[in-house]
Structure formats: C-alpha cells, structure tokens
CSV table of C-alpha atoms in Angstrom, one decimal:
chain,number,residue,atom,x,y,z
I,289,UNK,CA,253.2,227.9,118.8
I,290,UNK,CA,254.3,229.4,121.9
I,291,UNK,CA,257.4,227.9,122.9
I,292,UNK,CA,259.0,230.0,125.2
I,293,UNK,CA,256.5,232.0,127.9
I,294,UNK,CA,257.0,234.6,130.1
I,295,UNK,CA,253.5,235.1,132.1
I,296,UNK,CA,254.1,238.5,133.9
I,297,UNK,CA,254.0,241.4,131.5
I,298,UNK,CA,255.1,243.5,133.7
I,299,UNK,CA,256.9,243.7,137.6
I,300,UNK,CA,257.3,246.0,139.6
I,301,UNK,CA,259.7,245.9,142.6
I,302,UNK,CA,261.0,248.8,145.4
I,303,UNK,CA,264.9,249.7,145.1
I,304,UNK,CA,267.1,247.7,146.4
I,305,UNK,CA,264.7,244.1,146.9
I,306,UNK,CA,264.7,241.1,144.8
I,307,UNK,CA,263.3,240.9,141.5
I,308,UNK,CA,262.1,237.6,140.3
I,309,UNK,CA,261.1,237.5,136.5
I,310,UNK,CA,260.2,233.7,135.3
I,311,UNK,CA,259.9,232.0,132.0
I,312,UNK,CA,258.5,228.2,130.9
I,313,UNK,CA,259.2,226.5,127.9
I,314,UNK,CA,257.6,223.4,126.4
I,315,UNK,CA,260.6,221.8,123.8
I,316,UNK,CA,262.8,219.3,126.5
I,317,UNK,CA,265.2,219.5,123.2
I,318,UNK,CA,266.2,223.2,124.3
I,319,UNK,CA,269.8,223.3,125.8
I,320,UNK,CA,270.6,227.0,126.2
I,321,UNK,CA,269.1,229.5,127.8
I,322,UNK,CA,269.6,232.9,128.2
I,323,UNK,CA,268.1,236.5,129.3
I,324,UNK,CA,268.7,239.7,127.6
I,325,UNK,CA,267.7,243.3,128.6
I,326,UNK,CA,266.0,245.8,126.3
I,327,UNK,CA,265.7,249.5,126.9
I,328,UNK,CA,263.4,251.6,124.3
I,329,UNK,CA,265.3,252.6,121.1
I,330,UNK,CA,268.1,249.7,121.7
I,331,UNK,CA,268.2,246.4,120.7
I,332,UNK,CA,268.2,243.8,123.5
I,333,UNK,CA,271.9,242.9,125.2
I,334,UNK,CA,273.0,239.5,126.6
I,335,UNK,CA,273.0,239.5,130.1
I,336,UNK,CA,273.6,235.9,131.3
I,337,UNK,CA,273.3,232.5,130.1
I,338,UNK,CA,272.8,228.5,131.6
I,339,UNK,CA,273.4,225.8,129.9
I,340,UNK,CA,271.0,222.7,130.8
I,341,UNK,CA,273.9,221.0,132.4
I,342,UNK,CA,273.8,223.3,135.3
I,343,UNK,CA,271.0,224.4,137.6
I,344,UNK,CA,272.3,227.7,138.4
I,345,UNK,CA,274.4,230.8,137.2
I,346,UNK,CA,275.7,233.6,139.1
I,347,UNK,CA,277.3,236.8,137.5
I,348,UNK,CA,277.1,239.8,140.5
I,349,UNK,CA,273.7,240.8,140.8
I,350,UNK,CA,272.3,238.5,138.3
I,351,UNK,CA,271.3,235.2,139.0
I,352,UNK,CA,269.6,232.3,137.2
I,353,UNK,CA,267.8,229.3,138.3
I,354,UNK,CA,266.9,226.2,135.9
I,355,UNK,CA,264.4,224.2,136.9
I,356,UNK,CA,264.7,221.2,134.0
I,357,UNK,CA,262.4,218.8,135.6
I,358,UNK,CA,259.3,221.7,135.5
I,359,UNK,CA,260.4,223.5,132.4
I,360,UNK,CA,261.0,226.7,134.5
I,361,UNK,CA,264.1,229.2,134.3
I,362,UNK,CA,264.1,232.5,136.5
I,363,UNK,CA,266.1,235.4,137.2
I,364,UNK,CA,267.0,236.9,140.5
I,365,UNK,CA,268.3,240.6,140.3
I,366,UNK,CA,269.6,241.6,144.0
I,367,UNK,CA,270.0,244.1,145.0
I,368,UNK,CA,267.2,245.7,142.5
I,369,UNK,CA,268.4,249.2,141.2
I,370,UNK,CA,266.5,251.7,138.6
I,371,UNK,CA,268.8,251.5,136.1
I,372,UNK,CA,267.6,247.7,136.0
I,373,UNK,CA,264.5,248.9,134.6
I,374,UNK,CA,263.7,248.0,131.0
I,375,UNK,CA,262.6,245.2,129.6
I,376,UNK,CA,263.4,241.1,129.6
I,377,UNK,CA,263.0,239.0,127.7
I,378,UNK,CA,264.2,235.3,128.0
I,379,UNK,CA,265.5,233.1,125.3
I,380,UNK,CA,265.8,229.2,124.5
I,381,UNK,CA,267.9,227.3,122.2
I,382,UNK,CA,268.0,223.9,120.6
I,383,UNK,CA,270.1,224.5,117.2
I,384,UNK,CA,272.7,225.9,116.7
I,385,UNK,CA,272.2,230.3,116.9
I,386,UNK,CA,268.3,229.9,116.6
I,387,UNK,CA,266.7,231.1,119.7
I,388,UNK,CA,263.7,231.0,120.9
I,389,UNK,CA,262.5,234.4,123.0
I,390,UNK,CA,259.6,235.2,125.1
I,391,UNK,CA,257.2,237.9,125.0
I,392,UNK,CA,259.3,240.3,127.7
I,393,UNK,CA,258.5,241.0,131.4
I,394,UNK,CA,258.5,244.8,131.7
I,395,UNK,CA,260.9,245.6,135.2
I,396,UNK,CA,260.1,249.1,136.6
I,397,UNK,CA,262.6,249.6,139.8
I,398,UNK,CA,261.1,252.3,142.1
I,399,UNK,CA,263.4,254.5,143.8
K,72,UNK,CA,284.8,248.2,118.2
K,73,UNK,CA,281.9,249.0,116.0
K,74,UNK,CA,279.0,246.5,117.4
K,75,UNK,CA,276.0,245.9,115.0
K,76,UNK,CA,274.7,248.6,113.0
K,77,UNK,CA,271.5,248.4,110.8
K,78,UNK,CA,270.2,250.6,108.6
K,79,UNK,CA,267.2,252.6,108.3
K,80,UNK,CA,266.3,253.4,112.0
K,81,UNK,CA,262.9,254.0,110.2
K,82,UNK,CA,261.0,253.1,107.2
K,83,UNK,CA,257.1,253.7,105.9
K,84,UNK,CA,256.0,252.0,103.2
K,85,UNK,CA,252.6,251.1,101.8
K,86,UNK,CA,250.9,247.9,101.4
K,87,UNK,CA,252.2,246.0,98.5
K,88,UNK,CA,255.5,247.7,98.3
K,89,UNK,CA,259.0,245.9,98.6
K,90,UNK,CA,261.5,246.7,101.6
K,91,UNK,CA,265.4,245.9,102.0
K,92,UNK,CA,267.0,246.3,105.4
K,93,UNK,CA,270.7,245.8,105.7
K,94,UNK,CA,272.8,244.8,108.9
K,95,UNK,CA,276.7,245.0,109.4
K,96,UNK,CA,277.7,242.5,111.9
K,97,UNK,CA,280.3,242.9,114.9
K,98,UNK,CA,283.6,242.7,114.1
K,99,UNK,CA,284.7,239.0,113.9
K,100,UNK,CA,281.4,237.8,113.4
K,101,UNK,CA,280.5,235.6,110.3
K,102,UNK,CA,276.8,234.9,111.1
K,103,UNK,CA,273.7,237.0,110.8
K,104,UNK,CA,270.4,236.2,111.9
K,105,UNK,CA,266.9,238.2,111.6
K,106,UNK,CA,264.3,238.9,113.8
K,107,UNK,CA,260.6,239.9,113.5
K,108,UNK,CA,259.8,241.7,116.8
K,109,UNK,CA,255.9,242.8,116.8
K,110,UNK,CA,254.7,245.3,119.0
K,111,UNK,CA,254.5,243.1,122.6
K,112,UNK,CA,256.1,240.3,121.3
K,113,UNK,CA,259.7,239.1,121.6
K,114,UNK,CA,261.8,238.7,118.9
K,115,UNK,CA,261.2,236.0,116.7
K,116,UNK,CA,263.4,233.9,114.4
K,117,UNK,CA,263.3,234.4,110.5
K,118,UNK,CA,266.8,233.2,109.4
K,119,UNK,CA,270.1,233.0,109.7
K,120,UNK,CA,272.8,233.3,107.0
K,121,UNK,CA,276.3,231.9,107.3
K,122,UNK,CA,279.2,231.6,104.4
K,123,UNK,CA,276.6,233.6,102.3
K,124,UNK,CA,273.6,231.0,102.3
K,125,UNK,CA,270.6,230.6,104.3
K,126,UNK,CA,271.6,228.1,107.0
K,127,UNK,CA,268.4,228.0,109.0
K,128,UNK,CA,264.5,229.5,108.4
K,129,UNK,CA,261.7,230.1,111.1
K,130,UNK,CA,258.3,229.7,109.9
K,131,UNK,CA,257.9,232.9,107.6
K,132,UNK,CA,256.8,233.0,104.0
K,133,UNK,CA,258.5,233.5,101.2
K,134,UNK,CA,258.1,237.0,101.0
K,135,UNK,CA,260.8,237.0,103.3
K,136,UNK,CA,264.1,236.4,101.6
K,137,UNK,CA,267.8,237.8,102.7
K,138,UNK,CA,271.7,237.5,101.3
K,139,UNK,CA,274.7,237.5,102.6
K,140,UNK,CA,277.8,239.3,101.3
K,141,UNK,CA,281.4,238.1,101.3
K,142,UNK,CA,282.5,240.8,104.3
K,143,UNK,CA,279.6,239.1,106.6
K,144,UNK,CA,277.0,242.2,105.8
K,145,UNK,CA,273.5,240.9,105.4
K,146,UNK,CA,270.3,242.3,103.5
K,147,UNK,CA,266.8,241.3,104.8
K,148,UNK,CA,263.3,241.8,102.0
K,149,UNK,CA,260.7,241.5,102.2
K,150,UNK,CA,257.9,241.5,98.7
K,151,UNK,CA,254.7,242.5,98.7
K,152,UNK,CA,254.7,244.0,101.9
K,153,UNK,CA,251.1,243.3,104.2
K,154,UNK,CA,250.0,245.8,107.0
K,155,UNK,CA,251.2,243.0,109.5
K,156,UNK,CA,254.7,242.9,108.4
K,157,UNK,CA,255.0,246.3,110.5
K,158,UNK,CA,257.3,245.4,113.2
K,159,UNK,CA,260.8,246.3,114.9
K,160,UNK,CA,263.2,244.0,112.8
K,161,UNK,CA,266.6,243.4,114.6
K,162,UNK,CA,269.8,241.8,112.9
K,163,UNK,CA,271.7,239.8,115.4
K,164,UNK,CA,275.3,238.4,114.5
K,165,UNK,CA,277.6,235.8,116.6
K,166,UNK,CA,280.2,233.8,115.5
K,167,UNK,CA,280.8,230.2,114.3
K,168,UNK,CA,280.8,227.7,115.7
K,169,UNK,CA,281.6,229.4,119.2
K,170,UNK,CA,278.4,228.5,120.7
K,171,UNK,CA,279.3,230.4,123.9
K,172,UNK,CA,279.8,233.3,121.7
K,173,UNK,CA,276.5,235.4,122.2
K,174,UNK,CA,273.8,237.0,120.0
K,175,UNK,CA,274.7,240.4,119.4
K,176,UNK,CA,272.1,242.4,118.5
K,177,UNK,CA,271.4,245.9,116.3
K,178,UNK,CA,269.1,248.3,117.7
K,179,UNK,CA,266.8,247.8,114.5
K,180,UNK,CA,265.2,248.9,112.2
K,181,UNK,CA,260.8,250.4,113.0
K,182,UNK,CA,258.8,249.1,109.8
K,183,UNK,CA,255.6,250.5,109.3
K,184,UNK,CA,253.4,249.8,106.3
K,185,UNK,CA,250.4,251.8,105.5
C-alpha cells in the first residue's frame, strides 16, 4: 500500500526556470513532511521539511507548498541549476522517526 | 564529524544464504533505522532500533532481524536470503526524541543475490 506517491518519474526543466516536483499521500494521520535529494552512489540528504501546521517553507531556493485539504505537498526549486539534478524523493511521517518515501522524481537541469 | 558510514558498499550472495550489514550512526545519534530501497522505488521502512531494542517494524518478514550495540552501532540480517531481497539497503540515524533532528542517511550498502 502506496502511501506516499510521486506521479512524475522523471522532469526535466531548462537552467535557471522553476522546477515543480509533487507528491500525494493518502494517511491524514501524517504530520511531517519532508524532501531529500539523491545523487547515484550517495545516500539521500535532507533538504527541507514542513510540518502540517504550516502551509509553506522557504529555505533559499527551496520552497514547499502543503496543500492539507488535497493531500498534496510540492517543491519549488528557483532558480533551477544543474547541480540540482539528481533524484527526489519525498517523505511523510506519522510516528515518531518512521517515514514514509515516495518512489523519486528524477530532476535533469539543462544547461 | 564522521556522518553515517555502512559497511560493505557491495555484497553478492546466492539464494538461501545469510547477510549482516552493519551501520555506525552520526555522532550524537542514538537511533538507527533501516531501509529496503529496490531498484525504482524509494526507500522503505524495515525498523528502527533505539536503547538496543527494536522500537518500531514495517511490514517485512522475519527473515529480517537487526541489533543494536551499546555505542549506537547497528547490524541488519537477513536469513534465507530470496532473489528479491536484492536492493540498495540504507541505515539512517537521528536522534531522540528531537523530532526536528533529521534522518541522516549512509550511502548504503548494493545487495545482490544470485
């Protein structure tokens, strides 16, 4: 069971426009959420969180939406850059440590 | 600052064969959770150890059992090992009960069984 889904396997934007990847959940019991970033050989690192208190979080280039009433969180990178391209996958949490992560949306950044 | 280091970076086995994976968390971190991560899949949620017992357990048999140590180090094995147990498995530590203290992840180890 599915309980965290990110639709777009892959995106891919031009340098230096928006990126918008999105995720759905299903469990209303989730409270946290957060992204992180993989690149190939690493394991993934936390790149920012919102708790479901809030409906938005902004960290520099980084910014995410949470949409509580449609299940729906999304991340804004702006301005896009090719070192942003790896993969993302985001996460969801309802107890305490145990997340919940999506399948991954693949970013390529064109130069 | 060491962050989390896991070791093998690699393992074959064959089918049937047992496996231990071990996982040093970050520095000031007393928790350590395990991920299955299957080719195309995110990471998902096998268990979490905490003062050296299993504190929480995502839906995976019993095949899969782990340990904690008293300096916070963790062990994951896995018995009887089936072709679809190949997967990336990543350690991840964080610290309780600072919930705004992040999952820090290893960069795993690549399971393949034959």
């Amino acid at each position: 069971d599915q309980q965290v889904k990110q639709n777009s396997p892959s995106l891919s934007v031009q340098e230096g426009r928006i990126s918008i990847l999105n995720c759905d959940y299903t469990n209303s019991m989730f409270d946290y959420f957060l992204w992180y970033k993989k690149y190939p050989a690493e394991g993934p690192t936390f790149l920012i969180s919102i708790s479901s208190i809030k409906d938005k979080n902004e960290d520099g280039r980084f910014t995410v939406f949470l949409n509580k009433s449609a299940k729906h969180l999304s991340l804004h990178i702006v301005p896009s850059q090719p070192g942003d391209s790896a993969v993302y996958f985001c996460a969801a949490e309802n107890n305490f440590n145990k997340f919940y992560f999506g399948s991954g949306t693949k970013l390529n950044v064109k130069p | 600052d060491a962050g989390v280091t896991q070791s093998p970076t690699h393992l074959i086995k064959t089918r049937g064969q047992q496996v231990t994976l071990r996982c040093s968390p970050k520095s000031g971190h007393d928790t350590v959770s395990w991920y299955q991560q299957a080719l195309g899949q995110g990471p998902q949620f096998i268990f979490q150890y905490y003062e050296e017992e299993e504190r929480q357990r995502g839906n995976f048999p019993d095949r899969f059992s782990g340990h904690q140590f008293p300096n916070y180090s963790s062990e994951l094995n896995v018995n009887a090992l089936l072709l679809g147990d190949s997967a990336l498995y990543l350690c991840a530590s964080s610290r309780t009960p600072d919930r705004d203290e992040k999952l820090f992840f290893g960069s795993g180890t690549q399971l393949s069984v034959l």
